[in-house]
């Protein structure tokens, strides 16, 4: 029978903490890059400019159709060769490009979810299309996209475990190495699951807190 | 003040406005009435180019609205528009709804815009509602905020597309009173309305539309007692008897 030895966790707590912090760091940088990408291509999807619209659709459809793992490997081995990205920036850009496509769809539906009358009212008051977008439509779209954007961030934290495949240091890779030296795979992977859950669940609690505050301020 | 010349407009194969021409002199109030689907909303929306036209010309305050060389954002400053469904900005307070465009478009200072906004809201009986969000206001109050919002740009012309149709009956009066006051002050207005009594009382002219055409134009007294066309007679007997 397998004898559990949980001391491998306590003895290596610093490894887990370091890994978790790296995971959070990489996820946070990725989402910060993914948001502007998503805003640009999300607006591109509904742009009047045909070329911009086409480019945006191609980007979104390709990324949605390619598994993240394949995308990461491709960016690392193909793009990374030319751009000398390394595993750290290679994985950050991979995650950002991946999440960016989903955020683009969130942004698109957020803007389209604002009733048409809002744009019309703003235009009838003399605002240009750009001003109406900036001052009237986007602030309302922003409130709509916060919840799906937050789930995207949570997804990203989980998805970041895949970058261990291209050798970026984070929680999952640290765990793999620890298993290789300690042979305590059940204990290590169980604890890793717990750590991911703690990170994502605390994030959802924080997000829920801000959502209630936001909805209160408007009611 | 408003001059509409031979305007045509289609939605796809559906011809919605056919050769529409109409003059509205300064300080006149025109009621646009007619059955559902007649093209009233479409016509009034072409006057500030919310709706493009296929051909013809619309001149407001000397500016050709649909001319490609016209800066439509400037032209719209002269034209206030009030929607059936208010279209207030839900994330802004009543006062902010009124001040945002003067500040962002005309570059007014916050103080100046708020001073004017408060005056306008007060003149419409909303002095105590400045800080309320639209969701906390009744329909009648929301529509009066929308009127204040349009007036804050100092338009020379006001357009109303069924301003009271979305309101509970007890709130219709307060909105009509606001429009009545504007009429008294000499504002040039086009009002799409189903309020026949109101149209009769404040309008200088009734324009009756059906099937995308202006079928009859007459002074209110004449129109409501003795319209020339059969279409208008049929329409009146329907709306006045129900
Ligand atoms: N965006 C649009 N696309 C296609 N058809 C439209 C559009 N807007 C209006 N129409 C059609 O144009 C015709 C005129 O519509 P319009 O809204 O101007 O009528 P209306 O006189 O304002 O009617 P109501 O009294 O019901 O408001 C209708 O047949 C309508 O279905
Ligand atoms: Mg209509």
Short mmCIF file of C-alpha atoms and ligand atoms in Angstrom, two decimals:
data_model
loop_
_atom_site.label_atom_id
_atom_site.label_comp_id
_atom_site.label_asym_id
_atom_site.label_seq_id
_atom_site.Cartn_x
_atom_site.Cartn_y
_atom_site.Cartn_z
CA UNK A 1 0.00 0.00 0.00
CA UNK A 2 1.08 3.56 -0.75
CA UNK A 3 2.31 5.38 2.35
CA UNK A 4 1.41 9.03 2.30
CA UNK A 5 4.12 11.43 3.35
CA UNK A 6 2.82 14.99 3.41
CA UNK A 7 6.05 16.32 4.83
CA UNK A 8 7.21 16.73 1.24
CA UNK A 9 4.77 19.66 1.10
CA UNK A 10 5.86 21.37 4.29
CA UNK A 11 9.52 20.79 3.59
CA UNK A 12 9.21 22.36 0.17
CA UNK A 13 6.74 25.13 0.97
CA UNK A 14 9.14 27.76 -0.39
CA UNK A 15 9.07 26.01 -3.79
CA UNK A 16 5.28 26.13 -3.89
CA UNK A 17 5.12 29.76 -2.80
CA UNK A 18 7.71 30.75 -5.36
CA UNK A 19 5.87 28.79 -8.06
CA UNK A 20 2.51 30.27 -7.15
CA UNK A 21 3.92 33.81 -7.21
CA UNK A 22 5.48 33.15 -10.63
CA UNK A 23 2.14 31.84 -11.88
CA UNK A 24 0.38 34.97 -10.63
CA UNK A 25 3.07 37.21 -12.10
CA UNK A 26 2.95 35.58 -15.54
CA UNK A 27 -0.87 35.57 -15.54
CA UNK A 28 -1.06 39.21 -14.50
CA UNK A 29 1.42 40.40 -17.14
CA UNK A 30 -0.35 38.28 -19.77
CA UNK A 31 -3.76 39.71 -18.96
CA UNK A 32 -2.36 43.26 -18.96
CA UNK A 33 -1.12 42.63 -22.50
CA UNK A 34 -4.25 40.73 -23.49
CA UNK A 35 -6.67 43.53 -22.52
CA UNK A 36 -5.37 46.15 -25.00
CA UNK A 37 -5.09 43.41 -27.66
CA UNK A 38 -8.69 42.44 -26.92
CA UNK A 39 -9.95 46.03 -26.99
CA UNK A 40 -8.26 46.76 -30.31
CA UNK A 41 -9.47 43.61 -32.06
CA UNK A 42 -12.86 43.66 -30.33
CA UNK A 43 -13.46 47.13 -31.75
CA UNK A 44 -12.01 45.87 -35.01
CA UNK A 45 -14.67 43.18 -35.21
CA UNK A 46 -17.37 45.89 -35.39
CA UNK A 47 -15.33 48.53 -37.19
CA UNK A 48 -16.64 50.22 -40.32
CA UNK A 49 -13.23 49.61 -41.90
CA UNK A 50 -13.48 46.36 -43.89
CA UNK A 51 -9.76 45.57 -43.69
CA UNK A 52 -9.59 46.08 -39.93
CA UNK A 53 -12.71 43.97 -39.54
CA UNK A 54 -11.24 41.16 -41.64
CA UNK A 55 -7.92 41.13 -39.78
CA UNK A 56 -9.74 41.07 -36.45
CA UNK A 57 -12.01 38.22 -37.50
CA UNK A 58 -9.10 36.17 -38.79
CA UNK A 59 -7.22 36.67 -35.53
CA UNK A 60 -10.17 35.73 -33.36
CA UNK A 61 -11.22 32.73 -35.42
CA UNK A 62 -7.71 31.28 -35.71
CA UNK A 63 -6.95 31.61 -32.03
CA UNK A 64 -10.30 30.17 -31.03
CA UNK A 65 -9.68 27.23 -33.33
CA UNK A 66 -6.15 26.36 -32.17
CA UNK A 67 -5.55 24.64 -28.82
CA UNK A 68 -3.56 26.75 -26.39
CA UNK A 69 -0.92 24.06 -26.04
CA UNK A 70 -0.30 24.01 -29.79
CA UNK A 71 -0.25 27.79 -29.89
CA UNK A 72 2.29 27.98 -27.08
CA UNK A 73 4.57 25.45 -28.71
CA UNK A 74 4.24 27.23 -32.05
CA UNK A 75 5.00 30.65 -30.61
CA UNK A 76 7.93 29.26 -28.66
CA UNK A 77 9.54 27.27 -31.44
CA UNK A 78 8.58 29.30 -34.51
CA UNK A 79 8.11 32.92 -33.44
CA UNK A 80 10.51 32.52 -30.54
CA UNK A 81 13.30 31.50 -32.93
CA UNK A 82 13.04 34.78 -34.85
CA UNK A 83 12.24 37.08 -31.97
CA UNK A 84 14.51 35.42 -29.40
CA UNK A 85 11.68 35.40 -26.91
CA UNK A 86 12.87 32.79 -24.43
CA UNK A 87 10.48 30.71 -22.37
CA UNK A 88 9.40 33.53 -20.03
CA UNK A 89 8.33 36.10 -22.62
CA UNK A 90 7.38 33.40 -25.08
CA UNK A 91 4.82 32.03 -22.68
CA UNK A 92 3.58 35.47 -21.65
CA UNK A 93 2.98 36.45 -25.28
CA UNK A 94 1.43 33.08 -26.00
CA UNK A 95 -1.04 33.47 -23.15
CA UNK A 96 -1.70 37.12 -24.05
CA UNK A 97 -2.39 36.38 -27.70
CA UNK A 98 -4.62 33.49 -26.68
CA UNK A 99 -6.62 35.40 -24.04
CA UNK A 100 -6.69 38.49 -26.28
CA UNK A 101 -8.90 36.71 -28.80
CA UNK A 102 -11.42 35.79 -26.13
CA UNK A 103 -11.31 39.28 -24.67
CA UNK A 104 -11.92 40.65 -28.17
CA UNK A 105 -15.16 38.70 -28.25
CA UNK A 106 -16.06 39.91 -24.76
CA UNK A 107 -15.38 43.52 -25.80
CA UNK A 108 -17.36 43.12 -29.02
CA UNK A 109 -20.43 41.73 -27.28
CA UNK A 110 -20.04 44.33 -24.52
CA UNK A 111 -20.16 47.19 -27.02
CA UNK A 112 -22.96 45.61 -29.02
CA UNK A 113 -24.90 45.04 -25.81
CA UNK A 114 -25.19 48.78 -25.23
CA UNK A 115 -28.58 49.77 -26.71
CA UNK A 116 -28.42 51.52 -30.08
CA UNK A 117 -30.36 54.46 -28.64
CA UNK A 118 -27.36 55.42 -26.51
CA UNK A 119 -25.17 56.06 -29.54
CA UNK A 120 -28.05 57.85 -31.27
CA UNK A 121 -28.72 60.09 -28.29
CA UNK A 122 -25.04 60.96 -28.02
CA UNK A 123 -24.76 61.70 -31.75
CA UNK A 124 -27.93 63.80 -31.68
CA UNK A 125 -26.23 65.96 -29.02
CA UNK A 126 -23.44 66.75 -31.46
CA UNK A 127 -20.88 64.21 -30.30
CA UNK A 128 -18.65 62.70 -32.97
CA UNK A 129 -18.66 58.92 -33.28
CA UNK A 130 -15.38 58.79 -31.36
CA UNK A 131 -16.63 61.04 -28.54
CA UNK A 132 -19.88 59.11 -28.27
CA UNK A 133 -17.86 55.90 -28.05
CA UNK A 134 -15.50 57.28 -25.43
CA UNK A 135 -17.93 59.10 -23.19
CA UNK A 136 -21.17 57.16 -23.58
CA UNK A 137 -20.82 53.67 -25.08
CA UNK A 138 -17.50 52.38 -23.70
CA UNK A 139 -18.21 53.30 -20.06
CA UNK A 140 -21.39 51.22 -20.28
CA UNK A 141 -19.67 48.43 -22.19
CA UNK A 142 -16.98 48.41 -19.50
CA UNK A 143 -19.50 47.59 -16.79
CA UNK A 144 -20.87 44.77 -18.90
CA UNK A 145 -17.49 43.23 -19.67
CA UNK A 146 -16.11 43.20 -16.12
CA UNK A 147 -17.68 39.87 -15.06
CA UNK A 148 -16.67 37.91 -18.21
CA UNK A 149 -13.27 39.61 -18.15
CA UNK A 150 -12.79 38.42 -14.59
CA UNK A 151 -13.62 34.82 -15.53
CA UNK A 152 -11.15 35.14 -18.38
CA UNK A 153 -8.46 36.10 -15.88
CA UNK A 154 -9.30 33.08 -13.75
CA UNK A 155 -9.12 30.86 -16.84
CA UNK A 156 -5.75 32.39 -17.63
CA UNK A 157 -4.34 31.43 -14.24
CA UNK A 158 -5.36 27.85 -14.88
CA UNK A 159 -4.21 27.90 -18.52
CA UNK A 160 -0.80 29.17 -17.44
CA UNK A 161 -0.06 25.69 -16.10
CA UNK A 162 0.45 24.68 -19.76
CA UNK A 163 3.50 26.90 -20.18
CA UNK A 164 5.48 24.41 -18.13
CA UNK A 165 5.65 22.52 -21.42
CA UNK A 166 7.97 25.15 -22.90
CA UNK A 167 9.97 25.37 -19.73
CA UNK A 168 8.73 28.57 -18.15
CA UNK A 169 9.13 28.46 -14.41
CA UNK A 170 5.85 28.52 -12.56
CA UNK A 171 3.86 26.39 -10.17
CA UNK A 172 3.30 23.41 -12.45
CA UNK A 173 6.91 23.13 -13.61
CA UNK A 174 8.18 23.45 -10.04
CA UNK A 175 5.79 20.69 -9.05
CA UNK A 176 7.00 18.45 -11.88
CA UNK A 177 10.60 18.92 -10.77
CA UNK A 178 9.68 18.24 -7.17
CA UNK A 179 7.92 15.03 -8.14
CA UNK A 180 10.97 13.97 -10.12
CA UNK A 181 13.23 14.31 -7.09
CA UNK A 182 10.87 13.26 -4.28
CA UNK A 183 8.72 10.63 -6.04
CA UNK A 184 5.76 11.98 -4.04
CA UNK A 185 3.46 12.57 -6.99
CA UNK A 186 0.12 12.11 -5.20
CA UNK A 187 0.95 14.51 -2.40
CA UNK A 188 2.55 17.10 -4.67
CA UNK A 189 -0.17 17.16 -7.32
CA UNK A 190 -2.93 17.19 -4.72
CA UNK A 191 -1.35 20.19 -3.08
CA UNK A 192 -0.79 21.89 -6.43
CA UNK A 193 -4.49 21.50 -7.17
CA UNK A 194 -5.26 23.09 -3.82
CA UNK A 195 -2.94 26.02 -4.51
CA UNK A 196 -4.51 26.68 -7.93
CA UNK A 197 -7.93 26.54 -6.32
CA UNK A 198 -6.90 28.98 -3.58
CA UNK A 199 -5.58 31.43 -6.18
CA UNK A 200 -8.62 31.29 -8.45
CA UNK A 201 -11.19 31.19 -5.67
CA UNK A 202 -9.75 34.18 -3.80
CA UNK A 203 -9.70 36.03 -7.10
CA UNK A 204 -13.38 35.30 -7.68
CA UNK A 205 -14.19 36.51 -4.18
CA UNK A 206 -12.32 39.77 -4.81
CA UNK A 207 -14.11 40.21 -8.13
CA UNK A 208 -17.50 39.50 -6.59
CA UNK A 209 -16.82 42.16 -3.96
CA UNK A 210 -16.07 44.78 -6.63
CA UNK A 211 -19.07 43.77 -8.69
CA UNK A 212 -21.49 44.30 -5.81
CA UNK A 213 -19.88 47.65 -5.08
CA UNK A 214 -20.23 48.69 -8.70
CA UNK A 215 -23.87 47.67 -8.97
CA UNK A 216 -24.68 49.40 -5.68
CA UNK A 217 -23.25 52.69 -6.81
CA UNK A 218 -25.63 52.79 -9.76
CA UNK A 219 -28.90 51.47 -8.37
CA UNK B 1 -35.94 77.22 -40.68
CA UNK B 2 -36.39 73.62 -41.77
CA UNK B 3 -36.68 72.94 -45.47
CA UNK B 4 -37.18 69.41 -46.76
CA UNK B 5 -37.02 69.06 -50.54
CA UNK B 6 -38.00 65.94 -52.50
CA UNK B 7 -36.57 63.48 -50.04
CA UNK B 8 -36.60 59.79 -50.90
CA UNK B 9 -35.50 56.95 -48.71
CA UNK B 10 -35.66 53.17 -48.92
CA UNK B 11 -34.78 50.38 -46.56
CA UNK B 12 -33.66 47.81 -49.11
CA UNK B 13 -36.53 47.33 -51.53
CA UNK B 14 -38.97 49.03 -49.17
CA UNK B 15 -39.61 52.64 -50.21
CA UNK B 16 -40.29 54.39 -46.90
CA UNK B 17 -40.23 58.08 -47.91
CA UNK B 18 -41.48 59.10 -51.33
CA UNK B 19 -40.73 62.57 -52.59
CA UNK B 20 -41.35 64.27 -49.26
CA UNK B 21 -41.19 68.07 -49.18
CA UNK B 22 -41.97 70.27 -46.20
CA UNK B 23 -41.18 73.77 -45.00
CA UNK B 24 -41.23 74.71 -41.33
CA UNK B 25 -40.84 78.47 -40.82
CA UNK B 26 -39.04 79.86 -37.78
CA UNK B 27 -41.00 79.56 -34.51
CA UNK B 28 -43.59 77.31 -36.08
CA UNK B 29 -44.70 74.08 -34.48
CA UNK B 30 -45.62 71.25 -36.79
CA UNK B 31 -47.34 68.05 -35.73
CA UNK B 32 -46.50 65.00 -37.78
CA UNK B 33 -49.31 62.49 -37.55
CA UNK B 34 -50.38 59.38 -39.38
CA UNK B 35 -50.88 55.64 -39.05
CA UNK B 36 -48.17 53.28 -37.83
CA UNK B 37 -45.56 52.58 -40.48
CA UNK B 38 -46.32 55.82 -42.33
CA UNK B 39 -42.69 56.89 -42.10
CA UNK B 40 -43.04 59.60 -39.44
CA UNK B 41 -40.08 58.43 -37.37
CA UNK B 42 -37.99 57.89 -40.45
CA UNK B 43 -38.73 61.41 -41.68
CA UNK B 44 -38.03 63.17 -38.40
CA UNK B 45 -34.81 61.18 -38.01
CA UNK B 46 -33.60 62.32 -41.42
CA UNK B 47 -33.84 65.93 -40.25
CA UNK B 48 -30.81 65.49 -37.99
CA UNK B 49 -29.29 62.76 -40.16
CA UNK B 50 -29.77 59.95 -37.68
CA UNK B 51 -31.17 58.33 -40.79
CA UNK B 52 -29.43 58.87 -44.16
CA UNK B 53 -31.48 59.70 -47.25
CA UNK B 54 -31.23 58.37 -50.80
CA UNK B 55 -31.78 61.71 -52.51
CA UNK B 56 -33.29 65.12 -51.99
CA UNK B 57 -32.11 67.84 -49.65
CA UNK B 58 -32.76 68.91 -46.08
CA UNK B 59 -31.71 72.36 -44.92
CA UNK B 60 -31.86 73.36 -41.28
CA UNK B 61 -30.81 76.82 -40.20
CA UNK B 62 -29.13 77.35 -43.57
CA UNK B 63 -27.07 74.14 -43.37
CA UNK B 64 -27.57 71.33 -45.84
CA UNK B 65 -27.75 68.40 -43.45
CA UNK B 66 -27.05 65.54 -45.84
CA UNK B 67 -24.36 67.29 -47.87
CA UNK B 68 -21.13 65.29 -47.61
CA UNK B 69 -19.19 68.52 -47.07
CA UNK B 70 -21.29 69.42 -44.03
CA UNK B 71 -19.78 68.78 -40.61
CA UNK B 72 -22.75 66.87 -39.25
CA UNK B 73 -21.56 67.16 -35.65
CA UNK B 74 -21.66 70.95 -35.94
CA UNK B 75 -24.98 70.92 -37.76
CA UNK B 76 -26.56 68.79 -35.04
CA UNK B 77 -25.76 71.44 -32.43
CA UNK B 78 -28.67 73.43 -33.86
CA UNK B 79 -31.06 70.50 -33.65
CA UNK B 80 -32.35 68.98 -30.43
CA UNK B 81 -33.85 65.50 -30.62
CA UNK B 82 -36.13 63.85 -28.08
CA UNK B 83 -36.75 60.11 -28.36
CA UNK B 84 -39.81 58.09 -27.52
CA UNK B 85 -37.74 55.90 -25.20
CA UNK B 86 -35.83 58.85 -23.63
CA UNK B 87 -32.41 57.24 -24.21
CA UNK B 88 -30.97 58.87 -21.11
CA UNK B 89 -27.44 57.78 -20.20
CA UNK B 90 -28.12 55.33 -17.34
CA UNK B 91 -24.70 55.63 -15.70
CA UNK B 92 -24.93 59.40 -15.34
CA UNK B 93 -27.08 61.44 -12.97
CA UNK B 94 -29.80 63.71 -14.34
CA UNK B 95 -27.47 66.69 -14.12
CA UNK B 96 -24.56 64.82 -15.70
CA UNK B 97 -26.85 63.74 -18.54
CA UNK B 98 -27.52 67.41 -19.19
CA UNK B 99 -23.95 68.66 -18.79
CA UNK B 100 -21.91 66.00 -20.59
CA UNK B 101 -22.41 67.27 -24.11
CA UNK B 102 -21.92 70.99 -23.34
CA UNK B 103 -18.67 70.01 -21.64
CA UNK B 104 -17.35 67.44 -24.11
CA UNK B 105 -18.60 69.03 -27.33
CA UNK B 106 -18.79 72.75 -26.63
CA UNK B 107 -15.92 72.76 -24.16
CA UNK B 108 -17.88 74.50 -21.41
CA UNK B 109 -16.32 74.43 -17.94
CA UNK B 110 -17.91 72.10 -15.41
CA UNK B 111 -19.14 75.08 -13.38
CA UNK B 112 -20.73 76.81 -16.35
CA UNK B 113 -22.33 73.62 -17.62
CA UNK B 114 -23.70 72.74 -14.20
CA UNK B 115 -25.07 76.22 -13.62
CA UNK B 116 -26.94 76.06 -16.91
CA UNK B 117 -27.96 72.44 -16.36
CA UNK B 118 -29.45 73.19 -12.97
CA UNK B 119 -31.38 76.13 -14.38
CA UNK B 120 -32.77 73.97 -17.16
CA UNK B 121 -33.72 71.12 -14.85
CA UNK B 122 -35.33 73.60 -12.43
CA UNK B 123 -37.32 75.22 -15.22
CA UNK B 124 -38.68 71.77 -16.03
CA UNK B 125 -39.63 71.13 -12.42
CA UNK B 126 -36.69 68.85 -11.68
CA UNK B 127 -34.65 71.03 -9.32
CA UNK B 128 -34.57 68.28 -6.69
CA UNK B 129 -33.66 65.50 -9.15
CA UNK B 130 -30.21 66.72 -10.25
CA UNK B 131 -28.33 63.93 -8.48
CA UNK B 132 -30.78 61.13 -9.27
CA UNK B 133 -29.85 58.38 -11.71
CA UNK B 134 -32.38 57.78 -14.51
CA UNK B 135 -33.41 54.42 -13.04
CA UNK B 136 -34.73 56.31 -10.01
CA UNK B 137 -36.91 58.66 -12.07
CA UNK B 138 -40.41 58.18 -13.38
CA UNK B 139 -40.95 58.09 -17.13
CA UNK B 140 -42.26 61.64 -17.16
CA UNK B 141 -39.25 62.85 -15.20
CA UNK B 142 -36.87 60.97 -17.48
CA UNK B 143 -38.41 62.52 -20.55
CA UNK B 144 -38.12 66.00 -19.03
CA UNK B 145 -34.44 65.33 -18.29
CA UNK B 146 -34.08 64.30 -21.94
CA UNK B 147 -35.66 67.59 -22.99
CA UNK B 148 -33.30 69.51 -20.69
CA UNK B 149 -30.37 67.56 -22.13
CA UNK B 150 -31.33 68.59 -25.66
CA UNK B 151 -31.95 72.21 -24.66
CA UNK B 152 -28.56 72.44 -22.97
CA UNK B 153 -26.98 72.61 -26.42
CA UNK B 154 -29.03 75.73 -27.22
CA UNK B 155 -30.66 74.29 -30.35
CA UNK B 156 -32.64 76.42 -32.76
CA UNK B 157 -34.90 73.54 -33.63
CA UNK B 158 -36.38 70.77 -31.52
CA UNK B 159 -37.55 67.43 -32.90
CA UNK B 160 -39.76 65.10 -30.87
CA UNK B 161 -40.52 61.53 -31.92
CA UNK B 162 -43.59 60.47 -29.93
CA UNK B 163 -42.31 62.02 -26.70
CA UNK B 164 -45.26 60.80 -24.63
CA UNK B 165 -46.01 57.39 -26.16
CA UNK B 166 -43.92 55.46 -23.65
CA UNK B 167 -45.48 57.24 -20.66
CA UNK B 168 -48.23 56.30 -18.25
CA UNK B 169 -51.27 58.52 -18.87
CA UNK B 170 -50.81 60.54 -15.67
CA UNK B 171 -47.33 61.61 -16.79
CA UNK B 172 -48.23 62.76 -20.27
CA UNK B 173 -49.33 66.22 -19.12
CA UNK B 174 -46.04 67.18 -17.49
CA UNK B 175 -44.12 66.44 -20.68
CA UNK B 176 -46.66 68.16 -22.92
CA UNK B 177 -46.50 71.20 -20.60
CA UNK B 178 -42.76 71.37 -21.16
CA UNK B 179 -43.23 71.29 -24.93
CA UNK B 180 -46.03 73.83 -24.69
CA UNK B 181 -43.68 76.18 -22.87
CA UNK B 182 -41.07 75.81 -25.59
CA UNK B 183 -43.71 76.65 -28.18
CA UNK B 184 -44.59 79.79 -26.26
CA UNK B 185 -40.93 80.80 -26.20
CA UNK B 186 -40.89 80.60 -29.97
CA UNK B 187 -38.94 77.37 -30.49
CA UNK B 188 -39.23 75.86 -33.96
CA UNK B 189 -40.46 72.31 -33.51
CA UNK B 190 -41.55 69.17 -35.29
CA UNK B 191 -43.49 66.78 -33.08
CA UNK B 192 -44.54 63.28 -34.06
CA UNK B 193 -47.49 62.62 -31.82
CA UNK B 194 -50.67 60.68 -31.26
CA UNK B 195 -51.96 63.34 -28.85
CA UNK B 196 -54.54 64.94 -31.12
CA UNK B 197 -55.83 67.43 -28.55
CA UNK B 198 -52.30 68.63 -27.94
CA UNK B 199 -51.54 68.88 -31.66
CA UNK B 200 -54.68 70.91 -32.17
CA UNK B 201 -53.87 73.24 -29.31
CA UNK B 202 -50.22 74.19 -29.90
CA UNK B 203 -49.44 73.43 -33.51
CA UNK B 204 -49.43 75.88 -36.37
CA UNK B 205 -49.77 73.14 -38.90
CA UNK B 206 -50.75 69.48 -39.05
CA UNK B 207 -48.84 67.30 -41.48
CA UNK B 208 -50.58 64.02 -42.16
CA UNK B 209 -48.45 61.17 -43.54
CA UNK B 210 -49.41 57.78 -44.90
CA UNK B 211 -47.39 55.22 -46.87
CA UNK B 212 -44.27 57.36 -46.89
CA UNK B 213 -45.98 60.39 -48.40
CA UNK B 214 -47.31 63.64 -47.05
CA UNK B 215 -50.99 63.22 -47.82
CA UNK B 216 -52.33 66.43 -46.36
CA UNK B 217 -51.14 69.62 -44.72
CA UNK B 218 -53.57 71.96 -43.01
CA UNK B 219 -54.11 74.32 -40.10
CA UNK B 220 -55.26 72.35 -37.04
CA UNK B 221 -58.83 73.76 -37.03
CA UNK B 222 -59.33 72.85 -40.63
CA UNK B 223 -57.64 69.46 -40.36
CA UNK B 224 -59.58 68.23 -37.36
CA UNK B 225 -62.98 69.47 -38.49
CA UNK B 226 -62.88 69.15 -42.22
CA UNK B 227 -59.90 67.35 -43.75
CA UNK B 228 -59.67 67.28 -47.53
CA UNK B 229 -58.49 63.73 -48.11
CA UNK B 230 -60.28 60.47 -47.52
CA UNK B 231 -57.12 58.99 -45.90
CA UNK B 232 -57.12 61.73 -43.27
CA UNK B 233 -60.83 61.35 -42.63
CA UNK B 234 -60.45 57.60 -42.12
CA UNK B 235 -57.47 58.11 -39.83
CA UNK B 236 -59.26 60.74 -37.75
CA UNK B 237 -62.40 58.70 -37.37
CA UNK B 238 -60.25 55.84 -36.06
CA UNK B 239 -58.17 57.81 -33.56
CA UNK B 240 -60.86 60.18 -32.35
CA UNK B 241 -63.54 57.57 -31.78
CA UNK B 242 -61.64 54.98 -29.85
N1 LIG C 1 -34.15 50.33 -39.78
C1 LIG C 1 -35.15 49.90 -40.57
N2 LIG C 1 -34.94 48.88 -41.44
C2 LIG C 1 -35.93 48.45 -42.26
N3 LIG C 1 -37.16 48.97 -42.30
C3 LIG C 1 -37.43 49.98 -41.46
C4 LIG C 1 -36.45 50.50 -40.55
N4 LIG C 1 -37.01 51.51 -39.84
C5 LIG C 1 -38.27 51.60 -40.29
N5 LIG C 1 -38.54 50.71 -41.25
C6 LIG C 1 -39.82 50.55 -41.98
O1 LIG C 1 -40.14 51.80 -42.53
C7 LIG C 1 -41.52 52.05 -42.44
C8 LIG C 1 -41.76 53.35 -41.74
O2 LIG C 1 -41.34 53.22 -40.40
P1 LIG C 1 -41.44 54.40 -39.35
O3 LIG C 1 -40.85 53.91 -38.08
O4 LIG C 1 -40.86 55.63 -39.94
O5 LIG C 1 -43.01 54.58 -39.19
P2 LIG C 1 -43.81 55.47 -38.17
O6 LIG C 1 -44.70 56.31 -38.98
O7 LIG C 1 -42.89 56.16 -37.26
O8 LIG C 1 -44.67 54.40 -37.38
P3 LIG C 1 -45.06 54.34 -35.82
O9 LIG C 1 -46.25 55.21 -35.64
O10 LIG C 1 -45.37 52.88 -35.62
O11 LIG C 1 -43.88 54.78 -35.04
C9 LIG C 1 -42.13 50.86 -41.72
O12 LIG C 1 -42.69 50.00 -42.69
C10 LIG C 1 -40.95 50.20 -41.06
O13 LIG C 1 -41.15 48.82 -40.99
MG1 LIG C 2 -42.41 56.02 -35.17
#
